[in-house]
Tab-separated table of N, CA and C in Angstrom:
chain	number	residue	atom	x	y	z
Y	13	MET	N	-22.601	-8.271	-17.890
Y	13	MET	CA	-23.222	-9.123	-16.889
Y	13	MET	C	-24.630	-8.614	-16.585
Y	14	SER	N	-25.535	-9.512	-16.411
Y	14	SER	CA	-26.910	-9.161	-16.110
Y	14	SER	C	-27.147	-9.269	-14.599
Y	15	TYR	N	-27.530	-8.168	-13.991
Y	15	TYR	CA	-27.750	-8.125	-12.546
Y	15	TYR	C	-29.232	-8.173	-12.224
Y	16	GLN	N	-29.576	-8.871	-11.155
Y	16	GLN	CA	-30.939	-8.835	-10.650
Y	16	GLN	C	-31.179	-7.536	-9.890
Y	17	HIS	N	-30.133	-7.042	-9.264
Y	17	HIS	CA	-30.196	-5.784	-8.510
Y	17	HIS	C	-29.556	-4.680	-9.362
Y	18	ARG	N	-30.222	-4.296	-10.439
Y	18	ARG	CA	-29.639	-3.362	-11.411
Y	18	ARG	C	-29.287	-2.008	-10.800
Y	19	GLU	N	-30.195	-1.436	-10.030
Y	19	GLU	CA	-29.932	-0.123	-9.421
Y	19	GLU	C	-28.761	-0.188	-8.461
Y	20	LEU	N	-28.712	-1.241	-7.697
Y	20	LEU	CA	-27.615	-1.399	-6.744
Y	20	LEU	C	-26.295	-1.576	-7.480
Y	21	ALA	N	-26.302	-2.371	-8.545
Y	21	ALA	CA	-25.090	-2.604	-9.322
Y	21	ALA	C	-24.619	-1.341	-10.029
Y	22	ALA	N	-25.535	-0.437	-10.296
Y	22	ALA	CA	-25.202	0.802	-10.985
Y	22	ALA	C	-24.524	1.822	-10.068
Y	23	GLY	N	-24.287	1.466	-8.832
Y	23	GLY	CA	-23.568	2.367	-7.939
Y	23	GLY	C	-24.254	2.647	-6.621
Y	24	LYS	N	-25.537	2.384	-6.559
Y	24	LYS	CA	-26.276	2.656	-5.323
Y	24	LYS	C	-25.762	1.811	-4.153
Y	25	TRP	N	-25.324	0.592	-4.449
Y	25	TRP	CA	-24.817	-0.306	-3.406
Y	25	TRP	C	-23.628	0.306	-2.681
Y	26	ASN	N	-22.786	1.009	-3.418
Y	26	ASN	CA	-21.585	1.607	-2.832
Y	26	ASN	C	-21.888	2.772	-1.908
Y	27	GLN	N	-23.125	3.202	-1.857
Y	27	GLN	CA	-23.532	4.280	-0.951
Y	27	GLN	C	-24.062	3.737	0.372
Y	28	ILE	N	-24.263	2.436	0.432
Y	28	ILE	CA	-24.810	1.800	1.629
Y	28	ILE	C	-23.658	1.431	2.559
Y	29	PRO	N	-23.780	1.725	3.864
Y	29	PRO	CA	-22.721	1.363	4.811
Y	29	PRO	C	-22.501	-0.157	4.858
Y	30	PHE	N	-21.273	-0.560	5.156
Y	30	PHE	CA	-20.902	-1.975	5.173
Y	30	PHE	C	-21.835	-2.839	6.020
Y	31	PRO	N	-22.155	-2.467	7.269
Y	31	PRO	CA	-23.043	-3.348	8.051
Y	31	PRO	C	-24.395	-3.565	7.378
Y	32	GLU	N	-24.888	-2.538	6.714
Y	32	GLU	CA	-26.170	-2.662	6.017
Y	32	GLU	C	-26.034	-3.549	4.777
Y	33	GLN	N	-24.903	-3.446	4.079
Y	33	GLN	CA	-24.652	-4.337	2.950
Y	33	GLN	C	-24.703	-5.787	3.428
Y	34	MET	N	-23.992	-6.063	4.523
Y	34	MET	CA	-23.928	-7.430	5.033
Y	34	MET	C	-25.291	-7.900	5.557
Y	35	ALA	N	-26.052	-7.009	6.158
Y	35	ALA	CA	-27.390	-7.373	6.639
Y	35	ALA	C	-28.287	-7.746	5.458
Y	36	ASN	N	-28.164	-7.035	4.350
Y	36	ASN	CA	-28.949	-7.361	3.156
Y	36	ASN	C	-28.542	-8.715	2.583
Y	37	ILE	N	-27.251	-8.989	2.572
Y	37	ILE	CA	-26.783	-10.302	2.125
Y	37	ILE	C	-27.356	-11.369	3.060
Y	38	GLY	N	-27.314	-11.094	4.349
Y	38	GLY	CA	-27.850	-12.026	5.340
Y	38	GLY	C	-29.324	-12.304	5.136
Y	39	SER	N	-30.077	-11.303	4.723
Y	39	SER	CA	-31.507	-11.513	4.451
Y	39	SER	C	-31.707	-12.500	3.313
Y	40	GLU	N	-30.880	-12.381	2.287
Y	40	GLU	CA	-30.975	-13.334	1.173
Y	40	GLU	C	-30.548	-14.733	1.615
Y	41	ILE	N	-29.562	-14.820	2.489
Y	41	ILE	CA	-29.144	-16.126	3.004
Y	41	ILE	C	-30.264	-16.729	3.856
Y	42	GLU	N	-30.939	-15.909	4.642
Y	42	GLU	CA	-32.100	-16.387	5.406
Y	42	GLU	C	-33.154	-16.960	4.470
Y	43	ARG	N	-33.407	-16.260	3.369
Y	43	ARG	CA	-34.386	-16.752	2.391
Y	43	ARG	C	-33.901	-18.071	1.768
Y	44	THR	N	-32.618	-18.137	1.480
Y	44	THR	CA	-32.046	-19.358	0.911
Y	44	THR	C	-32.297	-20.535	1.840
Y	45	ILE	N	-32.014	-20.351	3.113
Y	45	ILE	CA	-32.198	-21.407	4.111
Y	45	ILE	C	-33.671	-21.757	4.260
Y	46	SER	N	-34.500	-20.736	4.369
Y	46	SER	CA	-35.929	-20.951	4.570
Y	46	SER	C	-36.542	-21.753	3.421
Y	47	TRP	N	-36.235	-21.371	2.193
Y	47	TRP	CA	-36.787	-22.091	1.044
Y	47	TRP	C	-36.230	-23.506	0.960
Y	48	LYS	N	-34.973	-23.668	1.336
Y	48	LYS	CA	-34.374	-25.008	1.323
Y	48	LYS	C	-35.095	-25.922	2.314
Y	49	VAL	N	-35.389	-25.413	3.506
Y	49	VAL	CA	-36.096	-26.179	4.535
Y	49	VAL	C	-37.496	-26.549	4.051
Y	50	LYS	N	-38.123	-25.654	3.306
Y	50	LYS	CA	-39.474	-25.909	2.791
Y	50	LYS	C	-39.475	-26.816	1.560
Y	51	GLY	N	-38.276	-27.227	1.123
Y	51	GLY	CA	-38.190	-28.116	-0.021
Y	51	GLY	C	-38.331	-27.425	-1.366
Y	52	ARG	N	-38.210	-26.121	-1.377
Y	52	ARG	CA	-38.329	-25.356	-2.629
Y	52	ARG	C	-36.932	-24.978	-3.133
Y	53	SER	N	-36.247	-25.951	-3.692
Y	53	SER	CA	-34.869	-25.732	-4.141
Y	53	SER	C	-34.779	-24.655	-5.223
Y	54	ASP	N	-35.825	-24.514	-6.037
Y	54	ASP	CA	-35.810	-23.489	-7.084
Y	54	ASP	C	-35.748	-22.089	-6.469
Y	55	TYR	N	-36.588	-21.821	-5.472
Y	55	TYR	CA	-36.568	-20.516	-4.802
Y	55	TYR	C	-35.291	-20.336	-3.982
Y	56	SER	N	-34.841	-21.417	-3.376
Y	56	SER	CA	-33.617	-21.373	-2.586
Y	56	SER	C	-32.425	-20.985	-3.463
Y	57	GLU	N	-32.338	-21.593	-4.624
Y	57	GLU	CA	-31.242	-21.288	-5.547
Y	57	GLU	C	-31.288	-19.833	-6.002
Y	58	ARG	N	-32.473	-19.332	-6.277
Y	58	ARG	CA	-32.597	-17.924	-6.700
Y	58	ARG	C	-32.158	-16.971	-5.601
Y	59	ALA	N	-32.551	-17.266	-4.368
Y	59	ALA	CA	-32.140	-16.420	-3.242
Y	59	ALA	C	-30.626	-16.484	-3.064
Y	60	PHE	N	-30.049	-17.660	-3.246
Y	60	PHE	CA	-28.605	-17.801	-3.119
Y	60	PHE	C	-27.879	-16.995	-4.194
Y	61	VAL	N	-28.372	-17.038	-5.413
Y	61	VAL	CA	-27.766	-16.248	-6.496
Y	61	VAL	C	-27.832	-14.764	-6.158
Y	62	ARG	N	-28.959	-14.306	-5.615
Y	62	ARG	CA	-29.077	-12.898	-5.223
Y	62	ARG	C	-28.084	-12.566	-4.113
Y	63	ALA	N	-27.914	-13.473	-3.150
Y	63	ALA	CA	-26.966	-13.248	-2.054
Y	63	ALA	C	-25.548	-13.124	-2.591
Y	64	ILE	N	-25.170	-14.011	-3.495
Y	64	ILE	CA	-23.826	-13.976	-4.067
Y	64	ILE	C	-23.634	-12.711	-4.899
Y	65	GLU	N	-24.671	-12.301	-5.603
Y	65	GLU	CA	-24.583	-11.057	-6.374
Y	65	GLU	C	-24.308	-9.876	-5.452
Y	66	LEU	N	-25.040	-9.794	-4.349
Y	66	LEU	CA	-24.818	-8.701	-3.397
Y	66	LEU	C	-23.438	-8.803	-2.751
Y	67	LEU	N	-23.019	-10.015	-2.456
Y	67	LEU	CA	-21.688	-10.209	-1.876
Y	67	LEU	C	-20.615	-9.773	-2.871
Y	68	ASP	N	-20.795	-10.094	-4.139
Y	68	ASP	CA	-19.837	-9.663	-5.161
Y	68	ASP	C	-19.791	-8.142	-5.281
Y	69	LEU	N	-20.939	-7.491	-5.169
Y	69	LEU	CA	-20.954	-6.024	-5.182
Y	69	LEU	C	-20.218	-5.473	-3.965
Y	70	THR	N	-20.361	-6.132	-2.831
Y	70	THR	CA	-19.665	-5.712	-1.615
Y	70	THR	C	-18.161	-5.902	-1.776
Y	71	ILE	N	-17.760	-7.011	-2.365
Y	71	ILE	CA	-16.345	-7.275	-2.624
Y	71	ILE	C	-15.770	-6.227	-3.574
Y	72	ALA	N	-16.544	-5.817	-4.561
Y	72	ALA	CA	-16.083	-4.835	-5.552
Y	72	ALA	C	-16.071	-3.404	-5.015
Y	73	ASP	N	-16.725	-3.160	-3.906
Y	73	ASP	CA	-16.790	-1.823	-3.308
Y	73	ASP	C	-15.414	-1.460	-2.744
Y	74	ASP	N	-14.804	-0.423	-3.290
Y	74	ASP	CA	-13.456	-0.014	-2.877
Y	74	ASP	C	-13.338	0.259	-1.381
Y	75	ARG	N	-14.434	0.649	-0.757
Y	75	ARG	CA	-14.387	0.938	0.694
Y	75	ARG	C	-14.115	-0.317	1.513
Y	76	ASN	N	-14.294	-1.474	0.910
Y	76	ASN	CA	-14.162	-2.736	1.641
Y	76	ASN	C	-12.847	-3.462	1.355
Y	77	ARG	N	-11.864	-2.752	0.814
Y	77	ARG	CA	-10.576	-3.391	0.501
Y	77	ARG	C	-9.957	-4.065	1.710
Y	78	ASN	N	-10.056	-3.415	2.862
Y	78	ASN	CA	-9.443	-3.985	4.071
Y	78	ASN	C	-10.239	-5.178	4.606
Y	79	ARG	N	-11.360	-5.466	4.013
Y	79	ARG	CA	-12.187	-6.609	4.430
Y	79	ARG	C	-12.200	-7.735	3.398
Y	80	LEU	N	-11.389	-7.614	2.367
Y	80	LEU	CA	-11.440	-8.579	1.268
Y	80	LEU	C	-11.195	-10.007	1.730
Y	81	ARG	N	-10.263	-10.203	2.633
Y	81	ARG	CA	-9.970	-11.562	3.092
Y	81	ARG	C	-11.223	-12.210	3.686
Y	82	GLU	N	-11.895	-11.482	4.573
Y	82	GLU	CA	-13.109	-12.020	5.193
Y	82	GLU	C	-14.209	-12.225	4.158
Y	83	LEU	N	-14.412	-11.238	3.301
Y	83	LEU	CA	-15.489	-11.323	2.316
Y	83	LEU	C	-15.285	-12.478	1.341
Y	84	LEU	N	-14.055	-12.668	0.916
Y	84	LEU	CA	-13.781	-13.775	0.004
Y	84	LEU	C	-13.925	-15.122	0.701
Y	85	ARG	N	-13.556	-15.176	1.972
Y	85	ARG	CA	-13.746	-16.421	2.734
Y	85	ARG	C	-15.235	-16.698	2.928
Y	86	VAL	N	-16.014	-15.675	3.205
Y	86	VAL	CA	-17.464	-15.842	3.333
Y	86	VAL	C	-18.044	-16.379	2.035
Y	87	ARG	N	-17.617	-15.819	0.909
Y	87	ARG	CA	-18.124	-16.267	-0.391
Y	87	ARG	C	-17.781	-17.740	-0.627
Y	88	GLU	N	-16.530	-18.072	-0.364
Y	88	GLU	CA	-16.077	-19.459	-0.541
Y	88	GLU	C	-16.857	-20.416	0.363
Y	89	SER	N	-17.046	-20.012	1.608
Y	89	SER	CA	-17.722	-20.879	2.575
Y	89	SER	C	-19.212	-21.018	2.280
Y	90	LEU	N	-19.840	-19.942	1.819
Y	90	LEU	CA	-21.250	-20.027	1.431
Y	90	LEU	C	-21.423	-20.988	0.258
Y	91	ALA	N	-20.553	-20.861	-0.729
Y	91	ALA	CA	-20.620	-21.770	-1.887
Y	91	ALA	C	-20.389	-23.208	-1.438
Y	92	ASP	N	-19.442	-23.404	-0.532
Y	92	ASP	CA	-19.170	-24.748	-0.018
Y	92	ASP	C	-20.408	-25.326	0.662
Y	93	PHE	N	-21.098	-24.509	1.449
Y	93	PHE	CA	-22.268	-24.979	2.197
Y	93	PHE	C	-23.471	-25.229	1.296
Y	94	PHE	N	-23.779	-24.274	0.417
Y	94	PHE	CA	-25.014	-24.368	-0.355
Y	94	PHE	C	-24.872	-25.121	-1.682
Y	95	VAL	N	-23.664	-25.183	-2.242
Y	95	VAL	CA	-23.500	-25.747	-3.575
Y	95	VAL	C	-22.628	-27.006	-3.582
Y	96	PHE	N	-21.594	-27.009	-2.782
Y	96	PHE	CA	-20.626	-28.103	-2.857
Y	96	PHE	C	-20.780	-29.071	-1.679
Y	97	ASP	N	-19.698	-29.650	-1.213
Y	97	ASP	CA	-19.741	-30.758	-0.257
Y	97	ASP	C	-19.748	-30.352	1.214
Y	98	ASN	N	-19.792	-29.070	1.509
Y	98	ASN	CA	-19.752	-28.567	2.883
Y	98	ASN	C	-18.535	-29.119	3.640
Y	99	SER	N	-17.394	-29.019	3.000
Y	99	SER	CA	-16.161	-29.513	3.618
Y	99	SER	C	-15.768	-28.688	4.839
Y	100	TYR	N	-16.272	-27.459	4.946
Y	100	TYR	CA	-16.002	-26.625	6.140
Y	100	TYR	C	-16.981	-26.933	7.265
Y	101	GLN	N	-17.936	-27.780	6.985
Y	101	GLN	CA	-18.937	-28.224	7.955
Y	101	GLN	C	-19.721	-27.065	8.582
Y	102	SER	N	-20.129	-26.140	7.737
Y	102	SER	CA	-20.993	-25.051	8.180
Y	102	SER	C	-22.384	-25.602	8.460
Y	103	THR	N	-23.168	-24.830	9.177
Y	103	THR	CA	-24.567	-25.174	9.411
Y	103	THR	C	-25.423	-23.957	9.094
Y	104	ALA	N	-26.694	-24.191	8.885
Y	104	ALA	CA	-27.613	-23.072	8.684
Y	104	ALA	C	-27.557	-22.140	9.892
Y	105	GLU	N	-27.475	-22.729	11.072
Y	105	GLU	CA	-27.439	-21.934	12.307
Y	105	GLU	C	-26.177	-21.081	12.381
Y	106	SER	N	-25.044	-21.617	11.935
Y	106	SER	CA	-23.807	-20.826	11.985
Y	106	SER	C	-23.884	-19.627	11.037
Y	107	TRP	N	-24.519	-19.805	9.892
Y	107	TRP	CA	-24.690	-18.674	8.968
Y	107	TRP	C	-25.682	-17.660	9.521
Y	108	GLN	N	-26.728	-18.142	10.149
Y	108	GLN	CA	-27.689	-17.227	10.752
Y	108	GLN	C	-27.031	-16.415	11.862
Y	109	ARG	N	-26.202	-17.044	12.669
Y	109	ARG	CA	-25.472	-16.331	13.733
Y	109	ARG	C	-24.524	-15.287	13.154
Y	110	TYR	N	-23.806	-15.674	12.111
Y	110	TYR	CA	-22.845	-14.755	11.494
Y	110	TYR	C	-23.545	-13.481	11.012
Y	111	PHE	N	-24.621	-13.643	10.283
Y	111	PHE	CA	-25.294	-12.475	9.716
Y	111	PHE	C	-26.155	-11.740	10.734
Y	112	ARG	N	-26.565	-12.397	11.804
Y	112	ARG	CA	-27.368	-11.749	12.843
Y	112	ARG	C	-26.644	-10.529	13.427
Y	113	CYS	N	-25.339	-10.623	13.556
Y	113	CYS	CA	-24.549	-9.499	14.091
Y	113	CYS	C	-24.754	-8.238	13.256
Y	114	PHE	N	-24.795	-8.402	11.947
Y	114	PHE	CA	-24.970	-7.246	11.063
Y	114	PHE	C	-26.392	-6.697	11.156
Y	115	HIS	N	-27.367	-7.589	11.275
Y	115	HIS	CA	-28.749	-7.145	11.455
Y	115	HIS	C	-28.882	-6.344	12.749
Y	116	MET	N	-28.254	-6.827	13.792
Y	116	MET	CA	-28.320	-6.138	15.082
Y	116	MET	C	-27.606	-4.788	15.009
Y	117	ALA	N	-26.492	-4.725	14.315
Y	117	ALA	CA	-25.757	-3.462	14.172
Y	117	ALA	C	-26.596	-2.432	13.431
Y	118	VAL	N	-27.276	-2.859	12.391
Y	118	VAL	CA	-28.098	-1.941	11.603
Y	118	VAL	C	-29.321	-1.515	12.411
Y	119	ARG	N	-29.957	-2.463	13.074
Y	119	ARG	CA	-31.134	-2.153	13.880
Y	119	ARG	C	-30.791	-1.217	15.030
Y	120	GLY	N	-29.637	-1.409	15.647
Y	120	GLY	CA	-29.222	-0.566	16.762
Y	120	GLY	C	-28.892	0.842	16.345
Y	121	LYS	N	-28.658	1.030	15.065
Y	121	LYS	CA	-28.296	2.329	14.519
Y	121	LYS	C	-29.518	3.240	14.353
Y	122	HIS	N	-30.691	2.630	14.212
Y	122	HIS	CA	-31.904	3.423	13.928
Y	122	HIS	C	-32.695	3.663	15.178
C-alpha cells in the first residue's frame, strides 16, 4: 500500500497519544470541509483520503483496541457524509464539534 504519510505509517503514528492522533485526523477533516465549501472538490477529496489514511493508522494501532467500535463507526460515518448519501444525516458542524474535543484536549495538555 502506498501511504501519503510514509513516516507515520512506518511506526511513528503509534508513538503519538490517542487525542493527538484524533486531533490530526480532525485537522484533515477541517481541510476537507473547507475545500468543499470553496468548491474545490479535488483538494477536498485529497484531504479526505489523508484523513481516512490517518484514521486507518489509528484503527491499526494496538493501543486503540478498546476504541475500535467508536473508530470504525467514525470511519463509516465520515464515508457516509463525504462520499455516500449521508444516511446518518451528519453535518459539517457535527464533525467539527466531534473533533474539536480532541483539539481542546491536546491544546490543554501543552
